[in-house]
Structures are given as structure tokens and as C-alpha cells.
Short mmCIF file of C-alpha atoms in Angstrom, two decimals:
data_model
loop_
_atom_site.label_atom_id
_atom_site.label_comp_id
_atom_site.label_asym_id
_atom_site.label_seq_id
_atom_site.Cartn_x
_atom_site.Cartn_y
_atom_site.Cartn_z
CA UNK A 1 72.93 -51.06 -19.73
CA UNK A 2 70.78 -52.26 -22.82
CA UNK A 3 69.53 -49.19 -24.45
CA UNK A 4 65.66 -50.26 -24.16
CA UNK A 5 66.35 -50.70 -20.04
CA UNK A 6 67.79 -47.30 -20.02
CA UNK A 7 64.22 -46.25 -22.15
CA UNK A 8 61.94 -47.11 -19.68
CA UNK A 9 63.89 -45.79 -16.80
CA UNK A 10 64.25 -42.20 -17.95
CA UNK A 11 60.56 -42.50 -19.03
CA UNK A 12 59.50 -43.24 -15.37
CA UNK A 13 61.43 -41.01 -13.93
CA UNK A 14 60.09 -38.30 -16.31
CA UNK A 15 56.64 -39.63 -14.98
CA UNK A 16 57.42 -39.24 -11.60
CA UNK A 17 58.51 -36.13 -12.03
CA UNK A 18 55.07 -35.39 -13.85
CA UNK A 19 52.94 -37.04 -10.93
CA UNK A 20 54.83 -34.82 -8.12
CA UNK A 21 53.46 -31.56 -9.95
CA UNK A 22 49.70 -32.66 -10.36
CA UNK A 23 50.06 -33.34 -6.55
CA UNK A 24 51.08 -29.86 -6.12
CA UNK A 25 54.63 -30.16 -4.40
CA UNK A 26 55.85 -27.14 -5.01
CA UNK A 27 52.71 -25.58 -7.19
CA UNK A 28 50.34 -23.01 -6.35
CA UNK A 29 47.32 -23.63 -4.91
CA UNK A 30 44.33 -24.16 -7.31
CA UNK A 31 41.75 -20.53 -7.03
CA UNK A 32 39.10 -20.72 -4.81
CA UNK A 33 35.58 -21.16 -6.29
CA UNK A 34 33.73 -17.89 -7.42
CA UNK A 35 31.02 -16.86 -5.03
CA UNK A 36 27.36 -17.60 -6.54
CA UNK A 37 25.74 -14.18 -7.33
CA UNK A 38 22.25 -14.33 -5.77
CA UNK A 39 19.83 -12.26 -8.23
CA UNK A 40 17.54 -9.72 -6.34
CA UNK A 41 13.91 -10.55 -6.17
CA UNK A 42 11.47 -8.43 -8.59
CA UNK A 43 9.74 -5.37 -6.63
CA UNK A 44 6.06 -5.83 -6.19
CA UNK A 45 5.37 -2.45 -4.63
CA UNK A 46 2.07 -2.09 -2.73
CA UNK A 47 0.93 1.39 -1.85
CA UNK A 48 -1.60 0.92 1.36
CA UNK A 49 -3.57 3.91 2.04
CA UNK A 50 -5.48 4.57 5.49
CA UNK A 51 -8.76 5.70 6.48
CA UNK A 52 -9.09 9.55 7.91
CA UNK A 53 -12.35 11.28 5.65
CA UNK A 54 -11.28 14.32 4.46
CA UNK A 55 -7.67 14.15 5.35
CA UNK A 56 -7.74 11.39 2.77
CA UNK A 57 -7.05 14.46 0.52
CA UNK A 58 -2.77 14.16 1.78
CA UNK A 59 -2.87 10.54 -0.03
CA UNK A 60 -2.48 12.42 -3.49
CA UNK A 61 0.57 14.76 -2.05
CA UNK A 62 2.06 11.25 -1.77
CA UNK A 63 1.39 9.77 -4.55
CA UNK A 64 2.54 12.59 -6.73
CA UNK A 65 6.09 12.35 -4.67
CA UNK A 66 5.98 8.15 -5.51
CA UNK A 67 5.37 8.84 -9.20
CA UNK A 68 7.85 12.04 -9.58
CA UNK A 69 10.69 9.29 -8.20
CA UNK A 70 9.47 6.50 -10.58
CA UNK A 71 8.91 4.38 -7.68
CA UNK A 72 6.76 1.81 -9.49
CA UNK A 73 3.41 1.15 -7.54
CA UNK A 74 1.65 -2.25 -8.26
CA UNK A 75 -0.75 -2.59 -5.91
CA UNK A 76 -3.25 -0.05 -4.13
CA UNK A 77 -4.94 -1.13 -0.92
CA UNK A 78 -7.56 1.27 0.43
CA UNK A 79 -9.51 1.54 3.24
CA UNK A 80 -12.28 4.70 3.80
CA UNK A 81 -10.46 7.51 2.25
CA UNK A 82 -7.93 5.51 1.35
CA UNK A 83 -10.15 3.54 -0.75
CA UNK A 84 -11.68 6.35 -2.38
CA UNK A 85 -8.29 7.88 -3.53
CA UNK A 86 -7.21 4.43 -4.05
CA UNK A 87 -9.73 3.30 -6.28
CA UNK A 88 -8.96 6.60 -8.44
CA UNK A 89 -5.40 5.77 -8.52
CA UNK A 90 -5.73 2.50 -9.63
CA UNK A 91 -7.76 3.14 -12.31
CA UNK A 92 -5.28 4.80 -14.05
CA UNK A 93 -5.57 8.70 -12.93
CA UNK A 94 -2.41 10.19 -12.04
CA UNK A 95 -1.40 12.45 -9.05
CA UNK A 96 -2.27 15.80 -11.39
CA UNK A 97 -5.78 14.39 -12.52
CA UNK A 98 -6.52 13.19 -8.48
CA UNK A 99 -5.68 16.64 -7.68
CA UNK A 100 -7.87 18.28 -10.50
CA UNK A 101 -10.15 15.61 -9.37
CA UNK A 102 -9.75 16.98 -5.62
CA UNK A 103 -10.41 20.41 -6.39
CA UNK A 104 -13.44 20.02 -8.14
CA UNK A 105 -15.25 17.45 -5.50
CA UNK A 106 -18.04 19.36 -3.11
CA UNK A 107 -19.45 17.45 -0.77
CA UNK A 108 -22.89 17.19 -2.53
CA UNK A 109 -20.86 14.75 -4.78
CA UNK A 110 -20.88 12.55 -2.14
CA UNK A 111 -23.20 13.21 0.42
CA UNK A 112 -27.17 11.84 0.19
CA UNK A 113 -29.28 12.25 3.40
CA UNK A 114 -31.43 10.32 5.06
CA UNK A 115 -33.83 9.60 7.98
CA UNK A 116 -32.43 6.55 9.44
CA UNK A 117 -31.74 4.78 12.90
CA UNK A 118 -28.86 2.92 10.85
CA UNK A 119 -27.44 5.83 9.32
CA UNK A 120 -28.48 9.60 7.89
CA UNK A 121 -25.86 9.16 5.27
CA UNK A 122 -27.15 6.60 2.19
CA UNK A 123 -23.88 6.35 0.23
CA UNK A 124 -25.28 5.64 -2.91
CA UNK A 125 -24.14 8.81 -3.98
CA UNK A 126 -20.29 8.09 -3.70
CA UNK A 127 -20.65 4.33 -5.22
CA UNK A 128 -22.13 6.34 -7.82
CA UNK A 129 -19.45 8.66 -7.73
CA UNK A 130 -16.73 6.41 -8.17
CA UNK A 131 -18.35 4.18 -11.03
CA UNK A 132 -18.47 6.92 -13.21
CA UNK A 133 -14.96 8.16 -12.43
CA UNK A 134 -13.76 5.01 -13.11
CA UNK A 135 -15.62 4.38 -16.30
CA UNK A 136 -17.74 2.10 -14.28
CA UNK A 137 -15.26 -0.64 -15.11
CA UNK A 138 -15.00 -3.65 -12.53
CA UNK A 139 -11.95 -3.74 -10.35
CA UNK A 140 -9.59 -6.75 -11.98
CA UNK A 141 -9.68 -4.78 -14.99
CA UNK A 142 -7.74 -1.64 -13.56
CA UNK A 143 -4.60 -1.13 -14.90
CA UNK A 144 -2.70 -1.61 -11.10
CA UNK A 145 -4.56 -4.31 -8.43
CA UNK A 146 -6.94 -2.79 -6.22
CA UNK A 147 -8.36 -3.54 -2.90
CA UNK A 148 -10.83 -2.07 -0.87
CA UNK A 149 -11.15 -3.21 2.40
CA UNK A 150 -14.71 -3.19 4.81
CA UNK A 151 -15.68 -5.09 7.41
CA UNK A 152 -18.77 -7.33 7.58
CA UNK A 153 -20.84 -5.81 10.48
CA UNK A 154 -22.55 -8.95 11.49
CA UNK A 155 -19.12 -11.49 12.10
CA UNK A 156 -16.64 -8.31 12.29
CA UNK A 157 -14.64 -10.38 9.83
CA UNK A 158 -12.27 -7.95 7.57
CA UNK A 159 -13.06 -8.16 4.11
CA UNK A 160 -11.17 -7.30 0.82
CA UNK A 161 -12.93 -6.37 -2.64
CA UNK A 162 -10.84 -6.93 -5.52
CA UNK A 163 -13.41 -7.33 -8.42
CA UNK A 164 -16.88 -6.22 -9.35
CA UNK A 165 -18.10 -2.98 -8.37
CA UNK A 166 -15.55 -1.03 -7.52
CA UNK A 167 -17.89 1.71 -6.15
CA UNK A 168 -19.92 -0.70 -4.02
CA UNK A 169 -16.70 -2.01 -2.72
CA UNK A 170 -15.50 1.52 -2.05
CA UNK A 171 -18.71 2.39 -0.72
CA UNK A 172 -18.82 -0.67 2.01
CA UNK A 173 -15.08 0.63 2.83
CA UNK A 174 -16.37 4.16 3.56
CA UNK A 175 -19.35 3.73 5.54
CA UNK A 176 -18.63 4.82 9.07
CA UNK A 177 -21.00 2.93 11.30
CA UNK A 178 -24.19 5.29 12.45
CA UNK A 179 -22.85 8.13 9.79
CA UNK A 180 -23.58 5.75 6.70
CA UNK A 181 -25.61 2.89 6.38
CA UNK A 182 -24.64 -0.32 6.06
CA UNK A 183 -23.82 -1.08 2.48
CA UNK A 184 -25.44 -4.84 1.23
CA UNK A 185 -23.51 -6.53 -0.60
CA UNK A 186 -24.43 -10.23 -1.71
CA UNK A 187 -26.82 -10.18 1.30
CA UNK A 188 -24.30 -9.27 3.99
CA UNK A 189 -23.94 -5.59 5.65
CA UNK A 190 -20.55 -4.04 5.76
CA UNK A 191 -19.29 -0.89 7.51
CA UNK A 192 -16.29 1.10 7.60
CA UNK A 193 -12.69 -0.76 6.92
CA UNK A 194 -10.97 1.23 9.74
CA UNK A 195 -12.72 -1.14 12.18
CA UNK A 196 -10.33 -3.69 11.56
CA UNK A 197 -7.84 -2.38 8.95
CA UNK A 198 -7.70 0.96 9.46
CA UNK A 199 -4.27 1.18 7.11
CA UNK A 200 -4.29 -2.32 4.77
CA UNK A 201 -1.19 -3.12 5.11
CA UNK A 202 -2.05 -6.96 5.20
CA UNK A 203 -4.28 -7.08 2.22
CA UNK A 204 -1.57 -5.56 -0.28
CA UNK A 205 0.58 -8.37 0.50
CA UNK A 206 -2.13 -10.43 0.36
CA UNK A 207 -2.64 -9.02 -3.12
CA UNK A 208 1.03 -9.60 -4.05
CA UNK A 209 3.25 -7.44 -2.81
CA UNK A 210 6.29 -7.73 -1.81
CA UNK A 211 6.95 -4.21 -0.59
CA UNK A 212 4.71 -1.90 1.24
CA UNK A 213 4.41 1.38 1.74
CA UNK A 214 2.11 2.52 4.47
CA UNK A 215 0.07 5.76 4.22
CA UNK A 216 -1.20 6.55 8.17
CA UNK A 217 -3.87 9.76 8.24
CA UNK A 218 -4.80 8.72 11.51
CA UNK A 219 -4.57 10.95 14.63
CA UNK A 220 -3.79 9.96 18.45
CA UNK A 221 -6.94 10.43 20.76
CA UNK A 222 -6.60 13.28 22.22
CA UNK A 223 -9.19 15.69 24.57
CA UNK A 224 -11.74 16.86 22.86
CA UNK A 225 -11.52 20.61 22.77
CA UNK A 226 -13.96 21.40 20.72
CA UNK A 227 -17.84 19.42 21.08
CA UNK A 228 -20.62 19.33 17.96
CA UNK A 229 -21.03 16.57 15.58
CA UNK A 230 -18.14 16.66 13.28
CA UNK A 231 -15.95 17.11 16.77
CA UNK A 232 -17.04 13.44 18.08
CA UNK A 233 -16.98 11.99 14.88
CA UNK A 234 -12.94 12.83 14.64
CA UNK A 235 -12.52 11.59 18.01
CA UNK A 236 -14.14 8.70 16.78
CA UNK A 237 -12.54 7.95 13.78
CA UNK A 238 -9.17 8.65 15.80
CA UNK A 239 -10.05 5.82 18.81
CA UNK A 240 -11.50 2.89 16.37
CA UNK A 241 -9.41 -0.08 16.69
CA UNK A 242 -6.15 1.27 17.61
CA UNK A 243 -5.18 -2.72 18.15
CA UNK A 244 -5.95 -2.56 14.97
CA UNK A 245 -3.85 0.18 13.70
CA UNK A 246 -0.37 -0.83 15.11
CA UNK A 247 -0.77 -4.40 13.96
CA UNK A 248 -1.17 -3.02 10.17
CA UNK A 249 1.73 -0.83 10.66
CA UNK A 250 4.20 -3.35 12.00
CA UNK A 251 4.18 -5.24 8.81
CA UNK A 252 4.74 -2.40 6.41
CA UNK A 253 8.29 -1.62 4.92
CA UNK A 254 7.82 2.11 4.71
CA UNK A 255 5.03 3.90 7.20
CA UNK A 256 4.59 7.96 5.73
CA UNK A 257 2.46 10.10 8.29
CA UNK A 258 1.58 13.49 6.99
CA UNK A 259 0.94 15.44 10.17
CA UNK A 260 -2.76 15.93 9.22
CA UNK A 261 -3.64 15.93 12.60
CA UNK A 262 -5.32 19.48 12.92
CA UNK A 263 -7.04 19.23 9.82
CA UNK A 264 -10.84 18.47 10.51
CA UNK A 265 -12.17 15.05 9.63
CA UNK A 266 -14.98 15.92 7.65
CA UNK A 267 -14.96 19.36 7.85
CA UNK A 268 -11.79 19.54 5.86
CA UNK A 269 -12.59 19.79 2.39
CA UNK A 270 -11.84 23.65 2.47
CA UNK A 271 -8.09 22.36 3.37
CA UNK A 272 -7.55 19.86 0.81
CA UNK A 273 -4.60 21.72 -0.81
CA UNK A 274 -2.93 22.09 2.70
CA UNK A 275 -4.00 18.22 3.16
CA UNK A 276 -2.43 17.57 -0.71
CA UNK A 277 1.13 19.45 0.31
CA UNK A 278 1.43 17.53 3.83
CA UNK A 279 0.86 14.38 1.83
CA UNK A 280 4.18 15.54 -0.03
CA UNK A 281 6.03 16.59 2.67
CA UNK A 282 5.54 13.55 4.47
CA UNK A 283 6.58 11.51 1.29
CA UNK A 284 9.16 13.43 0.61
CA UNK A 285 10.80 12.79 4.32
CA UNK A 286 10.44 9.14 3.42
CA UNK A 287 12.75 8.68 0.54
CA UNK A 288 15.92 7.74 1.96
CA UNK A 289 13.86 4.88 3.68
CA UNK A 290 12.09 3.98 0.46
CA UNK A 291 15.23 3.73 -1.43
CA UNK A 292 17.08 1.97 0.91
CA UNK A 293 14.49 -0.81 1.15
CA UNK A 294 14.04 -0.74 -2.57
CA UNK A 295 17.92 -1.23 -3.16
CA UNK A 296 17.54 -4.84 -1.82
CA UNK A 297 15.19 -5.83 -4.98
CA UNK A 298 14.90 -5.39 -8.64
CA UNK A 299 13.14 -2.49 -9.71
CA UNK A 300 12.25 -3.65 -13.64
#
């Protein structure tokens, strides 16, 4: 055999040889692709807190649990008492200055009379009260996004203030119909938030967030066992929009319900340290639940 025939068939066998291993008779199947790591979406974390008057004290208990755990609030939705803590909070006071600022309230701060058929309770008084707490800065410049939520009393619509005043808005979010009068506001009357947000859940994701955590002061109706004044308006503030209530809860993350129940409605300034610790308690109760929804996102 010619030496250059006997060339080219050892070089095609040598190919053929070649071509049978990048087929893979005989070789080890090629790795399977590496999963694709899915990053974890950034934590907004929106803090709503409800409506209750003076049991609005427990909202600082939990918010001095939330900042003790570094659990990094973003957003504060208020509505009544919740707004008025709220508002605070957002402004950049921490749980030890709320409580300082708890202890030193009386209800003069708060409280201007009035002979009215739409209300004996004016409310300038707390819009005042707030501006000057906050530095009477407008709301989009607080450090965390704020919203205080009222309802317009002549279309029932809910409404939420996130800039301007923040103690008009506040004001509007507070004023429990026949208790305060109507607070105007760009020529429209607005009454108490709890009429159709009583815990705004809906307007801190509305704001952003991505997470929320659910502060409910409210109480179940129950018999009235005591009667007087303050005694109806509990019941009252207990039976508005209960609808209204369970809707906002169903679309929080985390719901926290200090058992405030037995604490008077407006009465309760005297218990506002008891309020403060069942705020904490409550929070405190919630952790595993806040930590196991936080796991699923990034915290920083």
C-alpha cells in the first residue's frame, strides 16, 4: 500500500474515532444548567396605624418593639389616633421622644370647646398641636412618607393627605362626626378616617409599600355596661364601619392587636402607660410573623 494511501486512512480513522467521543458514546453526560438565582425584592415596610382615641397611646409600645428589632419602617399610614401618633413618628421622633411626648400631653392640648349643632369639639387646637410638634413642616418633607387618612363627609369618599399641612390633615383624620366639627379643607368637609379606613392598610400600599404591618386598637361591639357620654362614644367608635375594618385587615401582611379593649376611649389618658406596654406586648407576640414575612425580601 503506497505510503500516502496508508496516510489518509489512519488519519480518518483517527477522526472517526474523534467524532464518536463528541457524540458522547461512551462519555459522560454534559452538567445540567445552574438554576437562575432569583434576587429578593427590596422591603418597603409600611406601618398602618388604626383609629381608637386614647388607646392610640399602645401605637408607641409598638413602635418602640419595630425600632428595638431594626425592622425598617418606610411608610406610616394613620387614621384618628393613628394619625396623630403617626404623624409624630414620621416626622422623625422616635418611640422614647413619642413616649416623653405621651406623658406630657393633657387633654387641654387638644381639646377646644364649642357651642355647635356640628360639633362641641373645634379641633383647631390639635392641628395646632401637631404643626408645632412637627416643626410645622409640610408632610412630603418628613423624613419617612406619611398619610393621614379622612373621609369627605359630603361623597363618603376616603381620602389620603400626603402633603401640606400635616396638622390639618391630621385634624380632618381625627374628627369624629358630632364630637368634632367638620374640618374644611380646600372647600370640602371631612370627618373621621375610621368611617371608611378605620386601619389604612390600603393607603400604605398605595404609598409604596410593599409590606404592611397592621396596628388594630379597635374593640368588638359589645353591651354597653356602663351609659354617659364617653360610654356611647366607645360603643361608637367600636361599631363604625366594621365592613370597613375587615376589608383593611385582609390585605395587611402582619395584623398586631394590643388587647386595649378595657381601656376607655377617651377617658384613657390616665392609662397611657398601660396603653404604651400593651402596644409592646402585642408587638412583641408578632415577631416570628414579622420575620418570617420579612425573610422573603431584602431588608437593605
Amino acid at each position: 500500500m503506497p505510503a500516502t494511501r496508508r496516510f489518509f486512512l489512519t488519519l480518518a480513522a483517527a477522526l472517526s474515532l474523534s467524532a464518536c467521543g463528541t457524540l458522547g458514546f461512551g462519555s459522560a453526560k454534559p452538567a445540567p444548567p445552574k438554576p437562575v438565582q432569583t434576587a429578593k425584592p427590596q422591603a418597603v415596610i409600611g406601618l398602618a396605624l388604626g383609629g381608637g382615641a386614647s388607646k392610640g397611646f399602645a401605637h408607641i409600645g409598638v413602635i418602640k418593639v419595630l425600632q428595638e428589632n431594626r425592622i425598617p419602617v418606610k411608610v406610616v399610614t394613620g387614621t384618628s389616633a393613628g394619625a396623630v401618633v403617626g404623624s409624630l413618628y414620621a416626622s422623625g421622633m422616635n418611640a422614647e421622644r413619642l413616649a416623653q411626648e405621651a406623658d406630657a400631653m393633657q387633654k387641654t392640648d387638644l381639646v377646644d370647646l364649642t357651642l355647635s349643632t356640628s360639633g362641641f369639639i373645634r379641633g383647631e387646637k390639635l392641628q395646632n398641636f401637631i404643626n408645632r410638634k412637627v416643626g410645622n413642616r409640610p408632610m412630603e418633607n418628613f423624613p419617612l412618607r406619611f398619610g393621614a387618612v379622612a373621609t369627605e363627609f359630603d361623597s363618603g369618599r376616603s381620602v389620603v393627605f400626603s402633603r401640606g399641612n400635616a396638622g390639618q390633615a391630621v385634624r380632618a383624620s381625627a374628627s369624629i362626626p358630632n364630637v368634632f366639627q367638620p374640618a374644611l379643607i380646600g372647600g370640602k368637609r371631612y370627618v373621621d378616617g375610621g368611617l371608611t379606613a378605620p386601619v389604612p392598610v390600603g393607603a400604605a400600599r398605595g404609598l409604596g409599600a410593599n409590606v404592611v404591618i397592621a396596628v388594630d386598637i379597635s374593640a368588638k361591639p359589645a353591651r354597653l355596661t356602663e351609659s354617659g357620654f364617653f360610654s356611647y362614644l366607645d360603643q361608637s367608635l367600636n361599631i363604625m364601619n366594621t365592613a370597613a375594618l375587615n376589608n383593611e385587615l385582609a390585605g395587611a401582611d402582619v395584623v398586631i392587636k394590643p388587647q386595649v379593649q378595657r381601656l376607655g376611649a377617651v377617658g384613657g389618658f390616665d392609662e397611657r402607660a398601660q396603653a404604651i406596654k400593651l402596644g409592646e406586648d402585642a408587638a412583641r407576640a408578632a415577631l416570628p410573623k414579622i420575620r418570617a414575612v420579612l425573610s422573603r425580601y431584602r431588608l437593605q
